Tab-separated table of C-alpha atoms in Angstrom:
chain	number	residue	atom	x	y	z
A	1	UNK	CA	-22.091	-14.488	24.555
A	2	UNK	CA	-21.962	-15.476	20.699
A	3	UNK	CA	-18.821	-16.528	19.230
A	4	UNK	CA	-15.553	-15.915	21.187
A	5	UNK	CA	-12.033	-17.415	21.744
A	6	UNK	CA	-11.784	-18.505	25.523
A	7	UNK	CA	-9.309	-19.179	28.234
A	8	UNK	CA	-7.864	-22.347	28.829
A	9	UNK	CA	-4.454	-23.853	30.252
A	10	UNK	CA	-3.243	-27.058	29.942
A	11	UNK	CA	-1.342	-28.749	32.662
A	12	UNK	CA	2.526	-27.667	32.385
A	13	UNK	CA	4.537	-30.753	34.237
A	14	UNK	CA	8.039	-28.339	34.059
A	15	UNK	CA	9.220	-25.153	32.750
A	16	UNK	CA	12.784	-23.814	31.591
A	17	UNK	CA	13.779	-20.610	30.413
A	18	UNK	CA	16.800	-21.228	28.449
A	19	UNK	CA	17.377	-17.362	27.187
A	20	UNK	CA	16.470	-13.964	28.985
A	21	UNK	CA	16.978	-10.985	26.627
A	22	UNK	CA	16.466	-6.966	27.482
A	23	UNK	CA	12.553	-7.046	26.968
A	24	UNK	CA	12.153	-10.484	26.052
A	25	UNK	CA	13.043	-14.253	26.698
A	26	UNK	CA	12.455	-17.832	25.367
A	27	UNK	CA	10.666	-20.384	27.649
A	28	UNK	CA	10.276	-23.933	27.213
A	29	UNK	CA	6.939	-25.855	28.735
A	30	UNK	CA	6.716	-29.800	28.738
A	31	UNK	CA	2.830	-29.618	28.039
A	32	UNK	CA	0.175	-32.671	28.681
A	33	UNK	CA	-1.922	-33.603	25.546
A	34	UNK	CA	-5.336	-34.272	25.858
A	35	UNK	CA	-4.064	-38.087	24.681
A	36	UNK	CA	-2.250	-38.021	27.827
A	37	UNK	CA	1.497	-37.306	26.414
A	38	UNK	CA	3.489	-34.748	27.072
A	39	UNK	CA	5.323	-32.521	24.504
A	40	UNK	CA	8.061	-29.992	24.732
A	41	UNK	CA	6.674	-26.118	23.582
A	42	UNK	CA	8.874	-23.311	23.010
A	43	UNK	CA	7.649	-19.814	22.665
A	44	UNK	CA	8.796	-15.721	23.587
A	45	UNK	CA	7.453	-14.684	26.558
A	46	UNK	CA	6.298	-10.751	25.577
A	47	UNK	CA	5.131	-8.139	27.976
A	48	UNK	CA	2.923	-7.072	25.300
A	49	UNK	CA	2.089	-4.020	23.236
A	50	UNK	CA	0.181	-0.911	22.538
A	51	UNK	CA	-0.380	0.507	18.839
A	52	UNK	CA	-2.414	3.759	17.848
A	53	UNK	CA	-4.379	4.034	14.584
A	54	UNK	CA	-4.638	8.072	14.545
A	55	UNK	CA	-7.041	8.982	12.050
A	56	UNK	CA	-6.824	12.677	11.160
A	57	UNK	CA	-10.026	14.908	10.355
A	58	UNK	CA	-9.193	14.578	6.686
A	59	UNK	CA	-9.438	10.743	7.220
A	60	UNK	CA	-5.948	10.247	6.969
A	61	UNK	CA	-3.658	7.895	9.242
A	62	UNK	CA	-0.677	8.860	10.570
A	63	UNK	CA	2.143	6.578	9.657
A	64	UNK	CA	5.369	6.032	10.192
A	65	UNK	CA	8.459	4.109	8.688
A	66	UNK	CA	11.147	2.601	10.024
A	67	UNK	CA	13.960	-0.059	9.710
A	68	UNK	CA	12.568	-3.462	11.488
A	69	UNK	CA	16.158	-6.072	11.456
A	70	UNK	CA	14.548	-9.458	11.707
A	71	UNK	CA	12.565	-9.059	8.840
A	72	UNK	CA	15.076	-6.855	6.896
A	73	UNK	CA	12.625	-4.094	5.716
A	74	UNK	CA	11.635	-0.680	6.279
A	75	UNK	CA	7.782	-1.329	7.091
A	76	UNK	CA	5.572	1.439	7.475
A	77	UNK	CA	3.651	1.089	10.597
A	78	UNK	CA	0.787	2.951	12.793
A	79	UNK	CA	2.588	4.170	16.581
A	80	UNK	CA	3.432	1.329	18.971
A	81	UNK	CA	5.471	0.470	21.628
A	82	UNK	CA	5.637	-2.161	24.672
A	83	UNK	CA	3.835	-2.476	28.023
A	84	UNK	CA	7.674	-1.400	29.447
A	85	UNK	CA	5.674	-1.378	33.484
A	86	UNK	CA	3.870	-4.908	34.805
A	87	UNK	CA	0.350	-3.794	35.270
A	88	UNK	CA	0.378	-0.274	33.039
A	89	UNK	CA	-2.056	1.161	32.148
A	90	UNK	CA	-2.434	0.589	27.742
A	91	UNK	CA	-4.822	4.006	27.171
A	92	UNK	CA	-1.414	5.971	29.110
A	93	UNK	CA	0.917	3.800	27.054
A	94	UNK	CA	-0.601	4.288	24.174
A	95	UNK	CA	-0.727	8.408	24.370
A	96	UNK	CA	2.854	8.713	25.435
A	97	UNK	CA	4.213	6.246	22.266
A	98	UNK	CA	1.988	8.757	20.137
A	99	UNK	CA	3.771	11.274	21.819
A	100	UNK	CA	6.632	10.088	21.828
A	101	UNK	CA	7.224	8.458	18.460
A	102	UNK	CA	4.656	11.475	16.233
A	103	UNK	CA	4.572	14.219	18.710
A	104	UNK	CA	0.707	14.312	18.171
A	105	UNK	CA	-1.867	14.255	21.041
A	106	UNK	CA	-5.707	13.032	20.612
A	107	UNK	CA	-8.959	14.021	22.117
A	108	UNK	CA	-11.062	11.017	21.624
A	109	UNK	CA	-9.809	7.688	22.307
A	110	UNK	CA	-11.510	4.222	22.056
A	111	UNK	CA	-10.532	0.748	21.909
A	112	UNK	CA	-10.406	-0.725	18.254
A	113	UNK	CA	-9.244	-4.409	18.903
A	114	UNK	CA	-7.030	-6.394	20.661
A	115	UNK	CA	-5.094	-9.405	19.199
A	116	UNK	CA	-2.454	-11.648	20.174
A	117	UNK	CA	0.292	-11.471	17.073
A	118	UNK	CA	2.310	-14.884	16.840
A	119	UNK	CA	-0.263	-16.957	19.247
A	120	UNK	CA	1.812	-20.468	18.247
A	121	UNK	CA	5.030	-18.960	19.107
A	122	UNK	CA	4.595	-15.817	20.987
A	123	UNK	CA	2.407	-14.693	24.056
A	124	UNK	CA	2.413	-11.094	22.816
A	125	UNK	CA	-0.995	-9.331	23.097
A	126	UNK	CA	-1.308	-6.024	21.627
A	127	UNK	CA	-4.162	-3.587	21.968
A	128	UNK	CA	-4.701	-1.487	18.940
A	129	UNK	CA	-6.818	2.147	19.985
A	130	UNK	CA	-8.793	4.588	17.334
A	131	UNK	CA	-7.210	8.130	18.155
A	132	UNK	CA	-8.824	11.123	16.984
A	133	UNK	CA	-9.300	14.672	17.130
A	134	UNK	CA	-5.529	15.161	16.369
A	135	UNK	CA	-3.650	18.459	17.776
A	136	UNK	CA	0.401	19.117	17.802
A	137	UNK	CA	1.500	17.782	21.319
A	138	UNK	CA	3.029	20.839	23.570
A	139	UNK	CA	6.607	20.899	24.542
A	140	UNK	CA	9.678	19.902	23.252
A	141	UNK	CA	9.558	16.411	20.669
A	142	UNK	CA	11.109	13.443	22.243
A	143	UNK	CA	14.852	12.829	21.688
A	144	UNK	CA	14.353	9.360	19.547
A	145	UNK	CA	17.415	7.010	19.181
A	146	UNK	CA	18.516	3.930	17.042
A	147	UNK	CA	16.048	2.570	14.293
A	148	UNK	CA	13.617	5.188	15.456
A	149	UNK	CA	16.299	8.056	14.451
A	150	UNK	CA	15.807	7.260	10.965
A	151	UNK	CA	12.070	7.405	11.437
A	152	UNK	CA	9.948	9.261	8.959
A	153	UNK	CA	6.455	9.907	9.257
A	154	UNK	CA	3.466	10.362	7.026
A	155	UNK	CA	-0.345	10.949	6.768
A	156	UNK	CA	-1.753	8.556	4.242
A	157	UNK	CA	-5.493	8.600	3.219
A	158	UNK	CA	-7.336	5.455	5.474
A	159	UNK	CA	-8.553	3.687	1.712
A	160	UNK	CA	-5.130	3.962	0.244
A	161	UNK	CA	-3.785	1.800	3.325
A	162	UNK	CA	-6.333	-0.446	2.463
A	163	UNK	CA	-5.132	-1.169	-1.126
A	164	UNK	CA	-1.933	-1.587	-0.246
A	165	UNK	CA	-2.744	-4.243	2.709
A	166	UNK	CA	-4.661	-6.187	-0.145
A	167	UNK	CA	-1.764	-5.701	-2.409
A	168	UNK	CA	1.044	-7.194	-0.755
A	169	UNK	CA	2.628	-3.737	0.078
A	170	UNK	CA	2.177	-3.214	3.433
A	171	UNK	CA	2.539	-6.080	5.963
A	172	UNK	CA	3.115	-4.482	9.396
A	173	UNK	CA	0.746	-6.371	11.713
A	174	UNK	CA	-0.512	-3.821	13.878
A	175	UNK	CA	-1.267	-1.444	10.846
A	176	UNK	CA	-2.763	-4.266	8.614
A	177	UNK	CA	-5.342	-4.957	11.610
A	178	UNK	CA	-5.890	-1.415	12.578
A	179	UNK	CA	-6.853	-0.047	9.201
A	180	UNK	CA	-9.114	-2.939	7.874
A	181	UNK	CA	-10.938	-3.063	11.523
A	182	UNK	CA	-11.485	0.422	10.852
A	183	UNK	CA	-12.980	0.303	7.576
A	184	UNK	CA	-14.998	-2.373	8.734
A	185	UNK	CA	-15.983	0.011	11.504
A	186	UNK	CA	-16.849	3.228	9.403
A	187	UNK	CA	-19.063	0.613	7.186
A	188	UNK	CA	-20.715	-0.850	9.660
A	189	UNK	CA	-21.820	0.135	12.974
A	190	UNK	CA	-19.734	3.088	13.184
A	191	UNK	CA	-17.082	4.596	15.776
A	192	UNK	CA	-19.517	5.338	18.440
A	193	UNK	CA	-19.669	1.439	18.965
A	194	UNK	CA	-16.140	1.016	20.081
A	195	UNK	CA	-15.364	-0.182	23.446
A	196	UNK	CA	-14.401	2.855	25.644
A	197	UNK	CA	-10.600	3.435	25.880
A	198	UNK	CA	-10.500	2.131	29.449
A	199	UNK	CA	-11.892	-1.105	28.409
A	200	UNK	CA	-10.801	-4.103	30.296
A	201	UNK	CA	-8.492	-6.349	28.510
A	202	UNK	CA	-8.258	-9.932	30.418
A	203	UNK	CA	-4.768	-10.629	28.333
A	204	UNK	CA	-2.723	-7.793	30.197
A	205	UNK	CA	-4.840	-6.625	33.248
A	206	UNK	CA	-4.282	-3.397	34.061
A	207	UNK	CA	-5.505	-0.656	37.052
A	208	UNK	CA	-7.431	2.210	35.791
């Protein structure tokens, strides 16, 4: 199978979860060492994410930028949003957050890659698609609230992304993997050898 990361779990003697939050909470594991000893762990417990990397047919990516609080910056970013349902589907969540957040709809969807963001503090897996063949969505846009009411929204050439990743100017996770996995992609084997959009995806299992 070549070089891959694979599952393990370590035996978990007791578990506390000392804050629950909207989407998110903090859980504590006591966690047995391979020496035998047993540590506390803390980390958030994440239902997990979808992100879209919509490449236009000029070979642009549509971006968008918005206030994010914990880090105190306006980040531009590539359309995401969380797994909100246990079990839902990411290819559906992912076309109604580019819906949603860009009023844009896609034609051709495949999986790009799937990481887990903060994996020593955070359980938080996000799949990252390739959406293309880009049209206006139909119908009214989305009534958008809070940070995402101060939302604005670009179309940014794919290699000027990729300067600005290198350059310290862009540091938005999901947009930093997206657009170098792409031009990684384009220069080697090309988009036809994707995964399918309804790829499985062992870290959130989903039905088709």
């Amino acid at each position: 199978m070549g070089f891959q990361d694979t599952p393990e779990e370590w035996q978990v003697t007791a578990t506390v979860t000392p804050f629950t939050g909207n989407k998110t909470s903090v859980r504590t594991d006591r966690v047995v060492m391979p020496d035998g000893s047993v540590h506390s762990r803390d980390y958030q417990v994440h239902p997990g994410s979808v992100a879209v990397l919509a490449l236009d047919a000029e070979g642009r990516v549509l971006v968008l930028r918005q206030y994010r609080h914990p880090v105190r910056h306006k980040l531009w970013e590539i359309p995401a949003g969380l797994l909100d349902i246990p079990g839902e589907n990411p290819l559906h969540a992912a076309q109604r957050e580019l819906y949603e957040e860009a009023h844009v709809k896609a034609e051709d969807w495949r999986v790009l890659t799937d990481v887990y963001t903060t994996p020593g503090g955070c359980d938080e897996a996000v799949r990252i698609f390739l959406a293309r063949d880009l049209s206006e969505a139909d119908g009214e846009r989305f009534e958008v609230a809070e940070e995402e009411a101060d939302m604005e929204q670009a179309r940014v050439p794919l290699e000027e992304l990729v300067r600005g990743v290198l350059a310290g100017d862009l540091h938005n996770n999901c947009l930093v993997v997206g657009v170098l996995s792409l031009t990684a992609v384009l220069a080697g084997d090309g988009v036809d050898s994707l995964r399918p959009a309804e790829a499985p995806w062992p870290a959130r299992p989903f039905e088709a």
